[in-house]
CSV table of C-alpha atoms in Angstrom, one decimal:
chain,number,residue,atom,x,y,z
A,1,MET,CA,20.3,-9.3,-12.7
A,2,SER,CA,18.9,-6.6,-10.5
A,3,ALA,CA,18.7,-6.8,-6.8
A,4,LEU,CA,15.6,-8.1,-5.1
A,5,VAL,CA,13.8,-6.1,-2.4
A,6,PHE,CA,11.8,-8.0,0.2
A,7,GLU,CA,9.4,-5.6,2.0
A,8,LEU,CA,8.5,-7.5,5.2
A,9,ASN,CA,5.0,-6.4,5.9
A,10,ASP,CA,3.0,-9.4,7.1
A,11,ALA,CA,-0.2,-8.0,5.5
A,12,GLY,CA,1.6,-9.0,2.3
A,13,LEU,CA,5.3,-9.5,1.9
A,14,ILE,CA,6.2,-7.8,-1.3
A,15,VAL,CA,9.2,-8.9,-3.4
A,16,ALA,CA,10.2,-6.6,-6.3
A,17,ASP,CA,13.0,-5.7,-8.6
A,18,GLU,CA,13.6,-3.0,-11.1
A,19,SER,CA,10.8,-4.5,-13.3
A,20,GLY,CA,8.2,-4.1,-10.6
A,21,ILE,CA,6.5,-6.3,-8.1
A,22,LEU,CA,7.2,-10.0,-8.7
A,23,LEU,CA,4.9,-11.4,-6.0
A,24,GLU,CA,3.1,-10.7,-2.8
A,25,SER,CA,2.7,-13.3,0.0
A,26,PRO,CA,0.6,-12.8,3.2
A,27,GLY,CA,2.2,-13.7,6.5
A,28,PHE,CA,0.2,-16.8,7.1
A,29,ALA,CA,1.3,-20.4,7.9
A,30,ILE,CA,-0.6,-23.6,8.5
A,31,VAL,CA,1.6,-25.9,10.7
A,32,GLU,CA,0.9,-29.5,9.8
A,33,PRO,CA,2.6,-32.5,11.4
A,34,LYS,CA,5.1,-33.0,8.6
A,35,LEU,CA,5.2,-29.6,6.8
A,36,ALA,CA,4.2,-26.0,6.9
A,37,ILE,CA,2.1,-24.3,4.3
A,38,VAL,CA,2.8,-20.6,4.0
A,39,GLY,CA,1.8,-17.5,2.2
A,40,GLU,CA,-1.2,-17.3,-0.2
A,41,ALA,CA,-1.9,-21.1,0.0
A,42,ALA,CA,-2.1,-20.8,3.8
A,43,PHE,CA,-4.3,-17.7,3.7
A,44,HIS,CA,-6.9,-19.5,1.5
A,45,LYS,CA,-7.0,-22.4,3.9
A,46,ALA,CA,-6.8,-20.5,7.2
A,47,ARG,CA,-10.5,-20.9,8.2
A,48,LEU,CA,-10.4,-24.5,7.2
A,49,ASN,CA,-7.6,-25.2,9.7
A,50,PRO,CA,-8.0,-22.5,12.4
A,51,ARG,CA,-6.3,-24.5,15.1
A,52,TRP,CA,-3.2,-25.0,13.0
A,53,THR,CA,-3.0,-21.5,11.5
A,54,ASN,CA,-0.5,-18.9,12.6
A,55,ASN,CA,-0.4,-15.3,11.3
A,56,ARG,CA,1.6,-13.7,14.2
A,57,PHE,CA,5.1,-15.1,13.5
A,58,TRP,CA,6.4,-11.9,11.8
A,59,ASP,CA,4.7,-9.6,14.4
A,60,GLU,CA,6.1,-11.7,17.3
A,61,LEU,CA,9.3,-12.9,15.6
A,62,SER,CA,11.4,-14.7,18.3
A,63,LEU,CA,12.8,-18.1,19.3
A,64,GLU,CA,10.0,-18.6,21.9
A,65,PRO,CA,8.2,-22.0,21.3
A,66,VAL,CA,4.9,-22.0,19.4
A,67,ASP,CA,1.8,-23.5,21.0
A,68,LYS,CA,1.8,-26.6,18.9
A,69,PRO,CA,5.4,-27.4,17.9
A,70,THR,CA,6.3,-30.1,15.4
A,71,ALA,CA,9.6,-31.7,14.5
A,72,GLN,CA,10.2,-28.9,11.9
A,73,ILE,CA,8.4,-26.0,13.5
A,74,ARG,CA,9.3,-25.1,17.0
A,75,SER,CA,9.2,-21.3,17.0
A,76,HIS,CA,8.0,-18.2,15.1
A,77,ALA,CA,11.5,-18.0,13.7
A,78,ASP,CA,11.0,-21.4,12.1
A,79,LEU,CA,7.8,-20.1,10.4
A,80,ALA,CA,9.6,-17.0,9.1
A,81,TYR,CA,12.3,-19.3,7.7
A,82,ALA,CA,9.6,-21.4,6.0
A,83,GLN,CA,8.1,-18.4,4.3
A,84,LEU,CA,11.4,-16.8,3.2
A,85,ASP,CA,12.6,-20.2,1.9
A,86,ASP,CA,9.4,-20.6,0.0
A,87,LEU,CA,9.9,-17.2,-1.6
A,88,ARG,CA,13.5,-18.0,-2.4
A,89,LYS,CA,12.5,-21.2,-4.2
A,90,THR,CA,9.5,-19.6,-6.0
A,91,LEU,CA,11.7,-16.7,-7.3
A,92,ASP,CA,14.7,-18.9,-8.0
A,93,ALA,CA,16.7,-16.2,-6.2
A,94,GLY,CA,20.0,-18.1,-6.5
A,95,ASP,CA,22.9,-15.6,-6.1
A,96,ARG,CA,20.7,-12.5,-6.6
A,97,GLU,CA,21.4,-9.6,-4.2
A,98,VAL,CA,18.7,-9.2,-1.6
A,99,VAL,CA,17.7,-6.1,0.4
A,100,PHE,CA,15.3,-6.3,3.3
A,101,ALA,CA,13.0,-3.4,3.9
A,102,VAL,CA,11.5,-3.7,7.4
A,103,PRO,CA,8.8,-1.8,9.3
A,104,GLY,CA,9.7,0.4,12.3
A,105,SER,CA,8.1,-2.1,14.7
A,106,PHE,CA,11.0,-4.5,14.4
A,107,ASP,CA,13.4,-4.2,17.4
A,108,ASN,CA,17.2,-4.9,17.3
A,109,HIS,CA,16.8,-8.5,18.5
A,110,GLN,CA,14.3,-9.2,15.7
A,111,LEU,CA,16.6,-7.6,13.1
A,112,ALA,CA,19.5,-9.8,14.2
A,113,LEU,CA,17.2,-12.9,14.2
A,114,LEU,CA,16.0,-12.0,10.7
A,115,LEU,CA,19.5,-11.9,9.3
A,116,GLY,CA,20.3,-15.2,10.9
A,117,ILE,CA,17.2,-16.7,9.3
A,118,ALA,CA,18.1,-15.3,5.9
A,119,LYS,CA,21.6,-16.8,6.2
A,120,GLU,CA,20.0,-20.2,6.9
A,121,CYS,CA,17.9,-19.7,3.8
A,122,ALA,CA,21.0,-19.0,1.7
A,123,LEU,CA,19.7,-15.6,0.8
A,124,LYS,CA,22.4,-13.2,-0.2
A,125,VAL,CA,21.3,-10.2,1.9
A,126,THR,CA,23.5,-7.1,1.4
A,127,GLY,CA,21.3,-4.4,2.9
A,128,LEU,CA,18.8,-3.7,5.6
A,129,VAL,CA,16.7,-0.5,5.4
A,130,ASP,CA,13.7,1.0,7.2
A,131,ALA,CA,10.7,0.5,4.8
A,132,ALA,CA,9.2,3.9,5.6
A,133,VAL,CA,12.4,5.8,4.9
A,134,ALA,CA,12.9,3.9,1.6
A,135,ALA,CA,9.3,4.8,0.5
A,136,ALA,CA,9.7,8.4,1.5
A,137,ALA,CA,12.9,8.7,-0.6
A,138,GLN,CA,10.7,8.5,-3.7
A,139,ALA,CA,8.1,11.0,-2.6
A,140,ASP,CA,8.4,14.5,-4.1
A,141,VAL,CA,7.0,16.2,-0.9
A,142,ASP,CA,8.5,19.1,1.0
A,143,GLY,CA,9.0,19.2,4.7
A,144,ASP,CA,8.9,16.6,7.4
A,145,LEU,CA,6.9,13.4,6.8
A,146,LEU,CA,4.7,11.0,8.7
A,147,HIS,CA,4.6,7.6,7.0
A,148,VAL,CA,1.6,5.5,8.0
A,149,ASP,CA,1.4,1.8,7.2
A,150,MET,CA,-0.9,-1.1,8.2
A,151,LEU,CA,0.4,-4.5,9.1
A,152,LEU,CA,-1.7,-7.6,10.1
A,153,HIS,CA,-1.8,-6.7,13.8
A,154,ARG,CA,-0.8,-3.1,14.1
A,155,VAL,CA,-0.5,0.3,12.4
A,156,VAL,CA,3.0,1.9,12.3
A,157,LEU,CA,3.5,5.6,12.2
A,158,THR,CA,7.1,6.6,11.3
A,159,ARG,CA,8.3,10.2,11.8
A,160,ILE,CA,10.8,11.3,9.2
A,161,ARG,CA,12.8,14.5,9.4
A,162,ARG,CA,13.7,16.1,6.1
A,163,ASP,CA,16.8,18.2,5.5
A,164,ALA,CA,19.6,17.1,3.2
A,165,ARG,CA,18.6,13.6,4.3
A,166,LEU,CA,15.4,11.7,5.2
A,167,THR,CA,16.0,10.5,8.7
A,168,ARG,CA,13.8,8.3,10.9
A,169,VAL,CA,13.4,10.2,14.1
A,170,GLY,CA,10.5,8.3,15.8
A,171,VAL,CA,8.1,5.4,15.6
A,172,ASP,CA,4.6,5.0,17.1
A,173,ASN,CA,2.7,1.8,17.1
A,174,VAL,CA,-1.1,1.4,17.3
A,175,GLY,CA,-1.7,-2.2,18.4
A,176,LYS,CA,-4.8,-4.4,17.9
A,177,VAL,CA,-6.0,-2.4,14.9
A,178,GLY,CA,-4.2,-4.2,12.1
A,179,LEU,CA,-5.7,-5.7,8.9
A,180,ALA,CA,-6.5,-9.0,10.7
A,181,VAL,CA,-8.9,-7.5,13.2
A,182,LEU,CA,-10.5,-5.3,10.6
A,183,ARG,CA,-11.2,-8.4,8.5
A,184,GLU,CA,-12.7,-10.2,11.4
A,185,ARG,CA,-15.0,-7.3,12.2
A,186,TRP,CA,-16.2,-7.1,8.6
A,187,VAL,CA,-16.7,-10.8,8.3
A,188,ASP,CA,-18.8,-10.8,11.5
A,189,LEU,CA,-20.8,-7.9,10.0
A,190,ILE,CA,-21.6,-9.8,6.8
A,191,ALA,CA,-22.4,-13.0,8.8
A,192,ASP,CA,-24.8,-11.0,11.0
A,193,ALA,CA,-26.5,-9.6,7.9
A,194,TYR,CA,-27.0,-13.1,6.4
A,195,ILE,CA,-28.4,-14.5,9.7
A,196,ARG,CA,-30.7,-11.5,10.2
A,197,ASN,CA,-32.1,-11.5,6.6
A,198,THR,CA,-31.8,-15.1,5.4
A,199,ARG,CA,-31.2,-17.2,8.5
A,200,PHE,CA,-28.2,-18.6,6.7
A,201,ASP,CA,-25.1,-18.6,8.9
A,202,PRO,CA,-21.9,-18.5,6.7
A,203,LEU,CA,-19.8,-19.0,9.8
A,204,HIS,CA,-21.4,-22.4,10.6
A,205,LEU,CA,-19.3,-24.2,8.0
A,206,ALA,CA,-15.6,-23.7,7.6
A,207,GLU,CA,-15.9,-23.7,3.8
A,208,THR,CA,-18.4,-20.8,3.7
A,209,GLU,CA,-16.4,-18.9,6.4
A,210,GLN,CA,-13.3,-19.2,4.2
A,211,ALA,CA,-15.3,-18.0,1.2
A,212,LEU,CA,-16.2,-14.9,3.2
A,213,TYR,CA,-12.5,-14.1,3.8
A,214,ASP,CA,-11.6,-14.9,0.2
A,215,ARG,CA,-14.3,-12.6,-1.3
A,216,LEU,CA,-14.0,-9.8,1.3
A,217,PRO,CA,-11.4,-7.7,-0.6
A,218,GLY,CA,-13.6,-7.7,-3.8
A,219,TRP,CA,-16.7,-6.6,-1.9
A,220,LEU,CA,-14.8,-3.8,-0.1
A,221,GLY,CA,-13.4,-2.7,-3.5
A,222,GLU,CA,-17.0,-2.4,-4.8
A,223,LEU,CA,-17.8,0.0,-1.9
A,224,GLU,CA,-14.9,2.3,-2.9
A,225,HIS,CA,-17.2,3.9,-5.5
A,226,ALA,CA,-20.7,2.9,-4.4
A,227,GLU,CA,-22.9,3.3,-1.3
A,228,SER,CA,-23.9,-0.4,-1.3
A,229,THR,CA,-23.2,-3.7,-3.0
A,230,LEU,CA,-25.1,-6.9,-3.3
A,231,LEU,CA,-23.5,-10.0,-1.8
A,232,ASP,CA,-24.4,-13.6,-2.9
A,233,MET,CA,-23.2,-16.8,-1.4
A,234,GLN,CA,-24.0,-20.4,-2.4
A,235,SER,CA,-25.0,-23.0,0.2
A,236,GLY,CA,-26.0,-26.3,-1.5
A,237,PRO,CA,-28.6,-25.6,-4.2
A,238,LYS,CA,-29.6,-22.2,-2.6
A,239,THR,CA,-28.1,-18.8,-3.3
A,240,HIS,CA,-28.4,-16.3,-0.4
A,241,ARG,CA,-28.2,-12.6,-1.0
A,242,VAL,CA,-27.8,-9.6,1.3
A,243,THR,CA,-27.0,-5.9,0.8
A,244,LEU,CA,-23.8,-4.5,2.3
A,245,THR,CA,-23.7,-0.8,2.8
A,246,ARG,CA,-20.6,1.5,3.0
A,247,GLU,CA,-22.1,3.1,6.1
A,248,SER,CA,-22.3,-0.3,8.0
A,249,VAL,CA,-18.8,-1.2,7.0
A,250,LEU,CA,-17.5,2.1,8.5
A,251,ASP,CA,-19.6,1.8,11.6
A,252,ARG,CA,-18.3,-1.7,12.3
A,253,VAL,CA,-14.7,-0.6,12.5
A,254,ARG,CA,-15.2,2.9,13.9
A,255,PRO,CA,-13.4,2.1,17.2
A,256,GLN,CA,-10.4,0.8,15.3
A,257,TYR,CA,-10.3,3.8,12.9
A,258,GLU,CA,-10.7,6.2,15.8
A,259,ALA,CA,-7.7,4.6,17.6
A,260,ILE,CA,-5.6,5.2,14.4
A,261,VAL,CA,-6.8,8.7,13.9
A,262,ASP,CA,-6.3,9.6,17.6
A,263,GLN,CA,-2.6,8.5,17.5
A,264,LEU,CA,-2.1,10.3,14.2
A,265,ARG,CA,-3.6,13.5,15.5
A,266,ALA,CA,-1.5,13.4,18.6
A,267,THR,CA,1.7,12.7,16.6
A,268,LEU,CA,1.0,15.6,14.2
A,269,ALA,CA,0.2,18.0,17.1
A,270,ALA,CA,3.7,17.4,18.5
A,271,HIS,CA,5.4,17.0,15.1
A,272,PRO,CA,3.7,18.7,12.1
A,273,ALA,CA,4.3,16.8,8.9
A,274,THR,CA,2.9,15.8,5.5
A,275,VAL,CA,1.2,12.4,5.8
A,276,LEU,CA,2.3,9.5,3.5
A,277,LEU,CA,-0.2,6.6,3.3
A,278,THR,CA,0.8,3.2,2.0
A,279,HIS,CA,-1.6,1.5,-0.5
A,280,ARG,CA,-2.6,-1.0,2.1
A,281,LEU,CA,-4.1,1.6,4.3
A,282,ALA,CA,-5.3,4.1,1.6
A,283,ARG,CA,-7.5,1.4,0.0
A,284,LEU,CA,-9.5,0.6,3.1
A,285,PRO,CA,-13.0,2.1,3.0
A,286,GLY,CA,-13.2,5.6,4.6
A,287,LEU,CA,-9.8,5.5,6.4
A,288,ALA,CA,-7.9,7.8,4.1
A,289,ALA,CA,-10.7,10.4,4.4
A,290,ALA,CA,-10.7,10.1,8.2
A,291,ILE,CA,-7.0,10.7,8.2
A,292,ALA,CA,-7.3,13.6,5.9
A,293,ARG,CA,-9.8,15.3,8.2
A,294,ALA,CA,-7.5,14.7,11.2
A,295,ALA,CA,-4.4,16.0,9.3
A,296,GLY,CA,-6.2,19.0,7.9
A,297,ALA,CA,-4.9,18.2,4.4
A,298,GLU,CA,-5.0,15.4,1.8
A,299,PRO,CA,-2.4,12.7,2.6
A,300,ALA,CA,-0.1,11.6,-0.2
A,301,GLU,CA,-0.8,8.0,-1.3
A,302,LEU,CA,2.2,5.8,-2.1
A,303,ALA,CA,2.3,3.3,-4.8
A,304,PRO,CA,2.5,-0.4,-3.9
A,305,GLU,CA,6.1,-0.6,-5.2
A,306,ALA,CA,7.2,2.7,-3.5
A,307,THR,CA,9.4,1.0,-0.8
A,308,ALA,CA,11.1,-1.2,-3.4
A,309,ARG,CA,11.7,1.7,-5.8
A,310,GLY,CA,13.3,3.8,-3.0
A,311,ALA,CA,15.5,0.9,-1.9
A,312,LEU,CA,16.7,0.2,-5.4
A,313,ALA,CA,17.4,3.9,-6.1
A,314,HIS,CA,19.6,4.1,-3.1
A,315,LEU,CA,21.4,0.7,-3.1
A,316,ASP,CA,24.8,2.3,-2.8
A,317,HIS,CA,23.7,3.9,0.5
A,318,ILE,CA,22.1,0.7,1.8
A,319,ARG,CA,24.6,-1.9,0.9
A,320,SER,CA,27.0,-3.1,3.7
A,321,GLU,CA,30.2,-4.9,3.3
A,322,GLY,CA,31.1,-8.1,5.2
A,323,GLU,CA,29.0,-10.1,7.6
A,324,ALA,CA,27.7,-7.3,9.8
A,325,LEU,CA,24.9,-5.3,8.1
A,326,SER,CA,24.0,-1.8,9.2
A,327,PHE,CA,20.4,-1.0,9.6
A,328,VAL,CA,19.8,2.1,7.4
A,329,THR,CA,17.3,4.6,8.8
A,330,ALA,CA,18.5,7.7,6.8
A,331,LEU,CA,18.7,8.2,3.0
A,332,PRO,CA,19.4,11.2,0.8
A,333,ALA,CA,16.4,13.4,0.3
A,334,PRO,CA,15.1,13.9,-3.2
A,335,PRO,CA,15.3,17.5,-4.4
A,336,ALA,CA,12.6,19.6,-2.8
A,337,GLY,CA,10.0,21.2,-5.0
A,338,ASN,CA,11.0,24.8,-5.7
A,339,GLY,CA,7.5,26.0,-5.9
A,340,ASP,CA,8.1,28.0,-9.1
A,341,ILE,CA,6.1,25.9,-11.6
A,342,PRO,CA,4.3,28.3,-13.9
A,343,ASP,CA,0.5,27.9,-14.1
A,344,SER,CA,-0.5,26.8,-17.6
A,345,GLN,CA,-3.3,28.9,-19.1
A,346,ARG,CA,-6.4,26.8,-18.8
A,347,LYS,CA,-9.9,26.5,-20.2
A,348,ILE,CA,-11.5,25.1,-17.1
A,349,ARG,CA,-14.4,22.8,-17.8
A,350,ASN,CA,-17.7,22.9,-15.9
A,351,VAL,CA,-16.8,20.8,-12.9
A,352,PRO,CA,-18.6,20.4,-9.5
A,353,ILE,CA,-17.8,22.8,-6.6
A,354,SER,CA,-17.3,21.4,-3.1
A,355,PRO,CA,-20.3,22.5,-1.0
A,356,GLN,CA,-18.1,22.7,2.1
A,357,THR,CA,-15.4,25.0,0.7
A,358,GLY,CA,-16.9,26.6,-2.4
A,359,ALA,CA,-13.8,25.5,-4.3
A,360,LEU,CA,-12.9,22.9,-6.9
A,361,PRO,CA,-12.1,19.5,-5.2
A,362,ARG,CA,-8.6,18.4,-5.6
A,363,PRO,CA,-8.1,15.8,-8.4
A,364,THR,CA,-7.4,12.3,-7.0
A,365,HIS,CA,-7.2,10.2,-10.1
A,366,LEU,CA,-6.3,10.2,-13.8
A,367,LEU,CA,-9.0,8.7,-15.9
A,368,TYR,CA,-8.0,6.8,-19.1
A,369,ARG,CA,-10.1,4.2,-21.0
A,370,SER,CA,-12.6,4.0,-18.1
A,371,ARG,CA,-9.9,3.1,-15.6
A,372,ALA,CA,-8.9,5.5,-12.8
A,373,TYR,CA,-5.2,5.7,-11.8
A,374,ALA,CA,-4.4,7.2,-8.3
A,375,ILE,CA,-2.4,10.4,-8.2
A,376,GLY,CA,0.1,10.5,-5.4
A,377,ALA,CA,3.5,11.6,-4.3
A,378,ILE,CA,5.1,8.8,-6.4
A,379,PRO,CA,4.8,10.0,-10.1
A,380,CYS,CA,2.2,8.3,-12.2
A,381,GLN,CA,3.9,8.0,-15.6
A,382,VAL,CA,2.3,8.1,-19.0
A,383,GLY,CA,4.1,6.6,-22.1
A,384,ARG,CA,3.1,5.2,-25.4
A,385,ASP,CA,3.8,2.0,-27.4
A,386,THR,CA,2.1,0.3,-30.4
A,387,ALA,CA,-0.9,-0.7,-28.3
A,388,GLY,CA,-1.6,2.8,-27.1
A,389,LEU,CA,-0.9,4.7,-23.9
A,390,ARG,CA,0.8,3.0,-20.9
A,391,VAL,CA,-0.2,4.5,-17.6
A,392,GLY,CA,1.2,3.8,-14.1
A,393,GLY,CA,4.8,2.9,-13.4
A,394,PRO,CA,7.3,1.7,-14.0
A,395,LEU,CA,6.7,1.4,-17.7
A,396,ASN,CA,9.2,-1.4,-18.3
A,397,GLY,CA,11.2,0.3,-21.0
A,398,VAL,CA,8.5,2.5,-22.6
A,399,PRO,CA,9.8,6.1,-22.5
A,400,ALA,CA,7.6,8.3,-20.3
A,401,ILE,CA,6.0,11.3,-22.1
A,402,PHE,CA,5.0,12.9,-18.9
A,403,SER,CA,4.4,12.3,-15.2
A,404,ILE,CA,1.7,13.5,-12.9
A,405,TYR,CA,2.2,13.7,-9.1
A,406,THR,CA,1.3,15.6,-6.0
A,407,ARG,CA,3.5,18.4,-4.6
A,408,GLY,CA,2.1,19.7,-1.4
A,409,PRO,CA,-1.5,20.8,-2.1
A,410,ARG,CA,-1.0,20.9,-5.9
A,411,ILE,CA,-1.1,18.5,-8.8
A,412,VAL,CA,1.9,18.7,-11.1
A,413,LEU,CA,2.4,17.6,-14.7
A,414,GLU,CA,6.0,17.2,-15.7
A,415,SER,CA,6.8,16.8,-19.4
A,416,HIS,CA,9.8,14.6,-20.3
A,417,GLY,CA,9.9,15.5,-24.0
A,418,ALA,CA,9.4,12.0,-25.5
A,419,ALA,CA,6.3,13.5,-27.3
A,420,ASP,CA,4.2,16.7,-27.0
A,421,ALA,CA,1.8,16.9,-24.0
A,422,PHE,CA,-1.2,19.3,-24.1
A,423,VAL,CA,-3.4,20.5,-21.2
A,424,ASN,CA,-6.8,21.7,-22.5
A,425,ASP,CA,-5.3,21.9,-26.0
A,426,GLU,CA,-2.3,24.0,-25.0
A,427,ARG,CA,1.2,22.6,-25.2
A,428,VAL,CA,3.1,22.1,-22.0
A,429,GLY,CA,6.9,22.5,-21.8
A,430,GLY,CA,8.5,21.7,-18.5
A,431,LYS,CA,6.0,21.6,-15.7
A,432,ALA,CA,2.4,22.8,-15.2
A,433,HIS,CA,-0.2,22.8,-12.4
A,434,LEU,CA,-3.4,20.8,-13.0
A,435,GLU,CA,-6.9,21.3,-11.8
A,436,LEU,CA,-10.0,19.1,-11.6
A,437,GLY,CA,-11.5,18.6,-15.1
A,438,ASP,CA,-8.3,19.3,-17.0
A,439,ARG,CA,-7.9,17.2,-20.1
A,440,VAL,CA,-4.4,16.0,-20.9
A,441,ARG,CA,-3.7,15.0,-24.5
A,442,VAL,CA,-0.7,13.2,-26.0
A,443,GLY,CA,0.5,14.3,-29.5
A,444,SER,CA,-1.8,15.5,-32.3
A,445,ALA,CA,-5.3,16.9,-32.0
A,446,SER,CA,-6.6,13.3,-32.5
A,447,GLY,CA,-4.4,11.9,-29.8
A,448,GLU,CA,-5.8,10.1,-26.8
A,449,VAL,CA,-7.1,12.1,-23.8
A,450,LEU,CA,-6.7,11.6,-20.1
A,451,GLU,CA,-8.9,13.5,-17.6
A,452,LEU,CA,-8.3,14.7,-14.1
A,453,ILE,CA,-11.1,13.5,-11.8
A,454,ALA,CA,-11.9,13.4,-8.1
A,455,LEU,CA,-13.5,10.6,-6.0
A,456,VAL,CA,-15.9,12.3,-3.6
A,457,ASP,CA,-18.0,11.1,-0.7
A,458,ARG,CA,-21.8,11.3,-0.5
A,459,ASP,CA,-22.1,15.0,0.2
A,460,GLY,CA,-19.7,15.9,-2.6
A,461,ALA,CA,-16.7,16.8,-0.4
């Protein structure tokens, strides 16, 4: 069986293998007198048991005693053990090889402690790699890189030098601006709206407060493509409704966003680089756009499985022999783009022009059957089986007909020859640059069509 990659980001620990992501488990624990509840179950009970909830044990991993120790849980290390052991049992890891991908915020003492915890869990850990470097090893982006990720309690910016290798050369942390504080700010915003408009206080009862946290991701997702959304909450026989606007969501976390952008701007001023955003950060309302303005260019968005893919692709460079594991902070760089992709002859459709630049907006997504798939540095693959086209990646055994990805400021289609690919009804052999509005067809004239689209803000930029 293939190796397992554990990406230890407490916003959601991801475990993946060559088939893709197997599960995601937030770094939450509820410490009860006789047991500890961890992961998803703890997250969905956190507001019901706030005094017994801990979500800092990964961020502050140590042997220091917790505030309310029990016979089983005395330190943050014990909580980390509980979550890793829960993942091991859930996955039936057995003798499967395990690689840990860790954020740059971990210090040497925490890395050593982590390996000791893993040994107690009977996990067969054979490698330890920086998560940002592993993710960057899958990105077809030229030049130096700045990988930006969000954890529960901090944002980590990892500087990566690119030559023949991708080497971590620096890490900057922005504290007190992680996902936990953003959630708190947004929950308070929604509660204020309910109190102001309906006199219903959802924070008065633990059950409705927990419901706010549980439903928050869905509400924020609705604001990704809309200026406002209607929220409804049940309290007894009554249903309370308020409107949540995208503008109010951005205003509530403006200080936190500005702290992130200020650090990014300072880092880029001293060390120019292409920005790589993890999916955790890129999906937050307005943050990717703010980073793009600060960077002066669109950042590349990484797929959720980017770190795992990078680690699995470079297992031979990450594995260590014996008891002592090396912490890998450099991996071979993927071949740099040679910049010689011929432009396909296009029949450009009538698409909107950016009022700020007078140019076509850059495509951000691939539209297929009313679903939009993000285009980023990690290739978005398109294949075909008996049910139709498969879009995304990995395709789990379905041959890829072509891939679409970003290379610097351009969008690239790379044909893999499994079937003919056409751009605006002209066959593509090898590679082609794509523009907004291009229509990509697979196979015959009656084949299914995918369209290059752009998500824009209110003023069309």
